[in-house]
Tab-separated table of C-alpha atoms in Angstrom:
chain	number	residue	atom	x	y	z
A	45	MET	CA	39.427	-42.641	-13.778
A	46	ILE	CA	37.424	-41.267	-11.159
A	47	ARG	CA	38.197	-37.732	-12.564
A	48	ILE	CA	37.833	-38.203	-16.256
A	49	PHE	CA	34.867	-39.669	-15.338
A	50	SER	CA	33.509	-37.225	-13.099
A	51	MET	CA	34.458	-35.032	-16.305
A	52	LEU	CA	32.446	-35.647	-18.521
A	53	VAL	CA	29.485	-36.537	-16.820
A	54	GLY	CA	29.989	-33.121	-16.318
A	55	ALA	CA	29.883	-31.714	-19.354
A	56	PHE	CA	27.958	-34.067	-20.660
A	57	PHE	CA	25.020	-31.077	-18.293
A	58	SER	CA	26.367	-28.910	-19.633
A	59	LEU	CA	25.417	-29.503	-22.749
A	60	ALA	CA	22.405	-30.056	-21.884
A	61	LEU	CA	21.306	-27.678	-20.288
A	62	LEU	CA	22.955	-25.193	-23.127
A	63	TRP	CA	20.180	-27.874	-25.727
A	64	SER	CA	17.031	-26.755	-23.504
A	65	ALA	CA	18.059	-23.526	-23.216
A	66	GLY	CA	19.106	-22.685	-27.365
A	67	LYS	CA	16.569	-24.536	-28.019
A	68	GLY	CA	13.519	-22.647	-25.496
A	69	THR	CA	14.413	-19.488	-26.797
A	70	VAL	CA	14.750	-20.262	-30.169
A	71	ALA	CA	10.675	-21.318	-29.899
A	72	TYR	CA	10.313	-17.822	-28.041
A	73	ILE	CA	10.977	-16.077	-30.473
A	74	SER	CA	9.706	-17.837	-33.392
A	75	GLU	CA	6.587	-18.523	-31.020
A	76	PRO	CA	6.160	-15.275	-28.374
A	77	PRO	CA	3.248	-16.189	-25.989
A	78	ALA	CA	-0.181	-14.291	-26.514
A	79	LYS	CA	-0.405	-11.671	-24.211
A	80	THR	CA	-2.754	-11.439	-21.880
A	81	VAL	CA	-5.244	-8.508	-21.849
A	82	GLU	CA	-4.695	-7.957	-18.095
A	83	ALA	CA	0.005	-8.001	-19.126
A	84	GLU	CA	-0.945	-5.872	-21.455
A	85	PHE	CA	-3.070	-3.131	-20.443
A	86	HIS	CA	-3.036	-2.964	-16.785
A	87	GLN	CA	-1.321	0.320	-15.440
A	88	HIS	CA	1.725	0.962	-12.676
A	89	PRO	CA	0.775	3.823	-9.789
A	90	LYS	CA	1.357	7.377	-10.964
A	91	ALA	CA	3.558	8.840	-9.137
A	92	LEU	CA	2.149	10.371	-5.269
A	93	SER	CA	4.722	12.762	-3.344
A	94	LEU	CA	3.622	13.038	0.725
A	95	SER	CA	5.483	14.668	2.969
A	96	SER	CA	5.766	11.508	4.697
A	97	ASP	CA	7.702	10.036	2.487
A	98	GLY	CA	11.617	9.130	2.670
A	99	ALA	CA	13.657	8.840	5.728
A	100	PHE	CA	12.844	11.717	6.846
A	101	GLY	CA	9.531	12.027	6.121
A	102	LYS	CA	6.600	13.938	9.109
A	103	PHE	CA	2.988	13.827	8.439
A	104	ASP	CA	1.227	16.438	7.907
A	105	ARG	CA	-2.019	16.430	10.224
A	106	GLN	CA	-4.053	18.982	8.371
A	107	GLN	CA	-4.057	17.084	5.347
A	108	LEU	CA	-4.249	13.518	8.247
A	109	GLN	CA	-7.917	15.558	8.863
A	110	ARG	CA	-8.932	15.860	5.565
A	111	GLY	CA	-8.097	12.071	4.788
A	112	PHE	CA	-9.898	10.792	8.279
A	113	GLN	CA	-13.172	13.197	6.338
A	114	VAL	CA	-12.375	11.322	3.133
A	115	TYR	CA	-12.991	8.266	4.883
A	116	SER	CA	-15.700	9.001	7.396
A	117	GLU	CA	-17.713	10.622	4.779
A	118	VAL	CA	-16.644	8.612	1.648
A	119	CYS	CA	-15.278	5.079	2.320
A	120	ALA	CA	-17.103	3.942	5.998
A	121	THR	CA	-20.454	2.858	4.300
A	122	CYS	CA	-18.325	0.421	3.448
A	123	HIS	CA	-14.562	-0.331	4.253
A	124	ALA	CA	-13.803	-0.509	8.425
A	125	ILE	CA	-10.678	0.413	9.901
A	126	LYS	CA	-10.717	-2.141	13.038
A	127	GLN	CA	-7.087	-0.967	13.785
A	128	VAL	CA	-7.306	2.473	15.068
A	129	SER	CA	-9.098	2.533	17.980
A	130	TYR	CA	-11.240	6.216	18.542
A	131	GLY	CA	-8.733	7.669	21.101
A	132	ASP	CA	-5.479	8.012	17.928
A	133	LEU	CA	-7.457	10.260	15.970
A	134	ARG	CA	-5.726	12.987	19.354
A	135	GLU	CA	-2.189	11.810	16.624
A	136	LEU	CA	-4.327	13.877	13.786
A	137	GLY	CA	-4.970	16.825	15.861
A	138	TYR	CA	-7.676	17.122	17.112
A	139	ASN	CA	-8.048	17.461	20.346
A	140	GLU	CA	-10.074	15.086	23.072
A	141	ALA	CA	-13.132	17.042	23.296
A	142	GLU	CA	-13.375	16.496	18.737
A	143	VAL	CA	-12.192	12.638	19.962
A	144	LYS	CA	-14.822	12.234	22.334
A	145	ALA	CA	-17.582	13.283	19.603
A	146	ILE	CA	-16.436	11.730	17.294
A	147	ALA	CA	-16.805	8.010	18.874
A	148	ALA	CA	-20.205	9.044	19.908
A	149	LYS	CA	-21.548	9.291	16.867
A	150	ALA	CA	-20.589	5.426	16.686
A	151	GLN	CA	-22.377	2.302	17.486
A	152	VAL	CA	-19.946	-0.540	19.244
A	153	PRO	CA	-20.903	-3.880	19.791
A	154	GLU	CA	-19.773	-5.374	23.255
A	155	TYR	CA	-20.048	-8.809	24.136
A	156	ASN	CA	-21.080	-9.825	26.998
A	157	PRO	CA	-19.584	-13.114	27.224
A	158	ALA	CA	-22.766	-13.942	30.775
A	159	THR	CA	-24.841	-13.998	28.555
A	160	GLY	CA	-23.416	-14.567	24.730
A	161	GLU	CA	-25.566	-11.126	24.453
A	162	VAL	CA	-24.016	-7.816	21.909
A	163	LYS	CA	-24.774	-5.134	22.863
A	164	GLN	CA	-24.714	-1.612	21.658
A	165	HIS	CA	-22.903	0.993	23.090
A	166	PRO	CA	-22.164	4.865	22.080
A	167	GLY	CA	-17.750	4.125	21.638
A	168	ALA	CA	-15.112	5.686	23.771
A	169	LEU	CA	-11.861	6.473	23.463
A	170	LYS	CA	-10.536	3.301	24.101
A	171	ASP	CA	-13.176	1.606	21.602
A	172	HIS	CA	-12.129	0.596	17.857
A	173	PHE	CA	-13.786	1.312	14.892
A	174	PRO	CA	-16.793	-1.685	14.797
A	175	PRO	CA	-16.307	-3.709	11.552
A	176	VAL	CA	-19.107	-2.643	8.968
A	177	VAL	CA	-21.989	-4.948	8.746
A	178	TYR	CA	-21.608	-5.000	5.121
A	179	GLY	CA	-25.089	-6.299	2.612
A	180	GLY	CA	-23.747	-7.337	-0.242
A	181	ALA	CA	-21.880	-9.863	-2.005
A	182	GLY	CA	-18.807	-10.349	-0.547
A	183	SER	CA	-17.289	-8.168	1.661
A	184	PRO	CA	-15.142	-5.094	1.540
A	185	PRO	CA	-11.528	-4.980	2.918
A	186	ASP	CA	-10.730	-3.966	5.347
A	187	LEU	CA	-8.244	-0.460	4.742
A	188	SER	CA	-6.337	-0.327	8.813
A	189	LEU	CA	-3.456	-1.662	7.236
A	190	ILE	CA	-3.869	-1.716	3.408
A	191	ALA	CA	-1.213	0.841	1.926
A	192	LYS	CA	0.533	-1.169	3.743
A	193	ALA	CA	-0.541	-5.192	2.043
A	194	ARG	CA	-1.086	-3.315	-1.295
A	195	HIS	CA	1.759	-2.804	-3.424
A	196	GLY	CA	2.362	0.496	-4.206
A	197	GLY	CA	0.862	1.704	-0.789
A	198	ALA	CA	-0.177	5.197	-0.966
A	199	ALA	CA	0.916	6.058	-5.180
A	200	TYR	CA	-2.415	1.986	-5.578
A	201	ILE	CA	-4.337	3.910	-3.984
A	202	TYR	CA	-4.177	6.942	-5.235
A	203	SER	CA	-4.363	5.403	-8.527
A	204	LEU	CA	-7.033	2.995	-7.933
A	205	LEU	CA	-9.754	5.569	-7.296
A	206	THR	CA	-8.508	8.541	-9.623
A	207	GLY	CA	-8.054	5.649	-11.997
A	208	TYR	CA	-11.809	5.115	-13.076
A	209	ALA	CA	-12.356	4.868	-17.436
A	210	ASP	CA	-14.208	4.716	-20.073
A	211	GLN	CA	-13.458	0.841	-20.816
A	212	ALA	CA	-14.337	1.609	-24.967
A	213	GLY	CA	-12.288	5.012	-25.253
A	214	TYR	CA	-8.730	3.305	-23.065
A	215	LYS	CA	-6.001	1.859	-25.175
A	216	ASN	CA	-2.390	1.556	-23.443
A	217	GLU	CA	0.683	2.803	-24.344
A	218	LYS	CA	1.069	1.870	-28.063
A	219	GLY	CA	-2.685	4.011	-28.791
A	220	GLU	CA	-3.669	0.276	-29.055
A	221	GLU	CA	-7.863	0.758	-27.895
A	222	LEU	CA	-8.397	-2.496	-25.418
A	223	LEU	CA	-11.909	-3.467	-27.353
A	224	LYS	CA	-10.369	-3.354	-31.082
A	225	LYS	CA	-7.535	-6.145	-29.778
A	226	PHE	CA	-9.081	-7.633	-26.864
A	227	PRO	CA	-12.692	-8.123	-28.525
A	228	ASP	CA	-14.205	-10.306	-25.756
A	229	ALA	CA	-12.242	-8.182	-23.066
A	230	LYS	CA	-15.054	-6.499	-21.900
A	231	THR	CA	-15.875	-5.259	-18.113
A	232	PRO	CA	-18.942	-7.676	-16.889
A	233	ASP	CA	-21.762	-6.518	-15.504
A	234	GLY	CA	-21.856	-4.856	-12.054
A	235	LEU	CA	-17.902	-4.381	-12.561
A	236	PHE	CA	-15.684	-2.074	-13.003
A	237	PHE	CA	-12.785	-0.673	-14.958
A	238	ASN	CA	-10.009	0.531	-13.920
A	239	PRO	CA	-6.276	0.291	-15.378
A	240	TYR	CA	-4.639	-0.210	-12.345
A	241	PHE	CA	-7.101	-2.556	-10.229
A	242	ALA	CA	-4.989	-6.376	-10.757
A	243	ASN	CA	-7.657	-7.605	-12.875
A	244	LEU	CA	-8.725	-4.653	-14.812
A	245	ASN	CA	-12.290	-5.490	-13.442
A	246	ILE	CA	-13.099	-4.630	-10.318
A	247	ALA	CA	-16.097	-4.456	-7.713
A	248	MET	CA	-16.254	-1.519	-6.225
A	249	PRO	CA	-18.248	1.999	-7.519
A	250	GLN	CA	-15.920	4.984	-8.946
A	251	PRO	CA	-15.805	6.377	-4.860
A	252	LEU	CA	-15.108	9.838	-5.352
A	253	VAL	CA	-17.009	10.891	-8.933
A	254	SER	CA	-16.692	14.598	-8.277
A	255	ASP	CA	-15.491	17.611	-7.437
A	256	GLY	CA	-16.662	19.549	-4.000
A	257	GLN	CA	-18.046	15.700	-3.100
A	258	VAL	CA	-16.744	16.990	0.221
A	259	SER	CA	-16.955	20.515	1.912
A	260	TYR	CA	-13.414	20.367	4.271
A	261	LYS	CA	-13.228	21.892	7.090
A	262	ASP	CA	-9.957	23.817	6.160
A	263	GLY	CA	-11.300	25.152	3.108
A	264	THR	CA	-8.651	23.138	0.602
A	265	LYS	CA	-10.251	23.089	-2.562
A	266	ALA	CA	-11.909	19.004	-2.770
A	267	SER	CA	-10.894	18.262	-6.314
A	268	VAL	CA	-11.420	14.730	-6.975
A	269	ASP	CA	-7.534	14.568	-6.822
A	270	GLN	CA	-7.210	16.772	-3.490
A	271	MET	CA	-9.573	14.441	-2.306
A	272	ALA	CA	-8.089	11.311	-3.396
A	273	GLN	CA	-4.694	12.668	-2.075
A	274	ASP	CA	-5.604	13.860	1.091
A	275	VAL	CA	-7.142	10.254	2.371
A	276	SER	CA	-4.085	8.101	0.607
A	277	ALA	CA	-2.541	9.658	3.248
A	278	PHE	CA	-4.782	8.883	5.866
A	279	LEU	CA	-4.359	5.987	5.189
A	280	VAL	CA	-0.693	5.980	5.575
A	281	TRP	CA	-0.741	7.044	8.637
A	282	THR	CA	-3.029	3.984	9.565
A	283	ALA	CA	-0.912	1.258	7.754
A	284	GLU	CA	1.851	3.174	9.742
A	285	PRO	CA	0.952	5.574	14.019
A	286	LYS	CA	4.240	5.551	14.438
A	287	LEU	CA	6.132	6.330	11.391
A	288	GLU	CA	7.677	9.242	13.149
A	289	LYS	CA	8.736	8.364	16.331
A	290	ARG	CA	9.896	5.270	14.592
A	291	HIS	CA	12.052	7.117	12.290
A	292	GLN	CA	13.153	9.949	15.194
A	293	THR	CA	14.445	6.763	17.083
A	294	GLY	CA	16.562	5.634	13.950
A	295	TRP	CA	18.919	8.083	12.915
A	296	PRO	CA	19.992	8.465	17.248
A	297	VAL	CA	20.564	4.450	16.753
A	298	LEU	CA	21.882	4.359	13.243
A	299	GLY	CA	24.310	7.371	14.723
A	300	PHE	CA	25.288	5.077	17.681
A	301	LEU	CA	26.026	2.043	15.314
A	302	ILE	CA	28.725	4.508	13.160
A	303	PHE	CA	29.899	5.406	15.529
A	304	ALA	CA	30.329	2.706	17.840
A	305	THR	CA	31.968	1.076	14.791
A	306	VAL	CA	34.180	3.830	14.506
A	307	LEU	CA	35.741	3.312	17.628
A	308	ALA	CA	35.890	-0.310	17.503
A	309	TYR	CA	38.097	-0.087	14.391
A	310	MET	CA	40.363	3.094	16.373
A	311	ALA	CA	40.648	0.020	19.116
A	312	TYR	CA	41.466	-3.107	17.448
A	313	ARG	CA	44.192	-0.675	15.384
A	314	THR	CA	45.335	0.928	18.754
A	315	VAL	CA	45.888	-3.100	19.987
A	316	TRP	CA	46.738	-4.808	16.996
A	317	ALA	CA	49.717	-2.063	15.965
A	318	GLU	CA	52.381	-3.494	18.167
A	319	LYS	CA	51.939	-7.497	17.116
A	320	LYS	CA	51.480	-6.305	14.334
A	321	GLY	CA	54.889	-4.299	13.763
A	322	HIS	CA	57.461	-7.836	15.589
């Protein structure tokens, strides 16, 4: 009796679930939810290939130095990299004298616990990049870990930097114009249209505006696309400075684990071979 009752209860809930799913499907087909402007026009990051990609990836030191130059001359006014110390820059291929010269140009705040005073001193190798004092509304994000904090990583950063567009003529994949399909979606004053940003409107003005904005020391042509790639590569390094060491360590460890697994399996076969024969 209990078994029959349990079966009836199960059948009732199964039918209720099927009815609910069917009703929801019919409602969705007959009256699909209205698409938002963000869902319709937001773009996924463009493809970006860097030397640090993949399990065997290594940093291109020349590109990292170019990226640091773009950061220093364009981005550092608003965005800090507080997790990076000046001494870390030696990993980019700079010698100690060059790093000391870079650090000495900065004024780093130092808190005195005895007096409560904050004094400035020229940067040294042990110092981290100082926070940025920003006078506008809000606070621009620190870029130290931005390549790990944003979905898409370096590709997102590259796409955002090169993705500013004229909203009036922007079209989606179907060729429909934004303001014709969503007349009320005009970008508010003080914001800038960028289809790679989550809600399409970003407070940051376009930072890379023209070719040659930075004069690369290695002679590379500083196109907007090149500068965006280089600073994206640099921000991958700030987020994962030990990436190469992790790769170098990971493969021997993986090899050892595979060897140990094979050895353990062979030992298992040897120990249990006679037992299985009986």
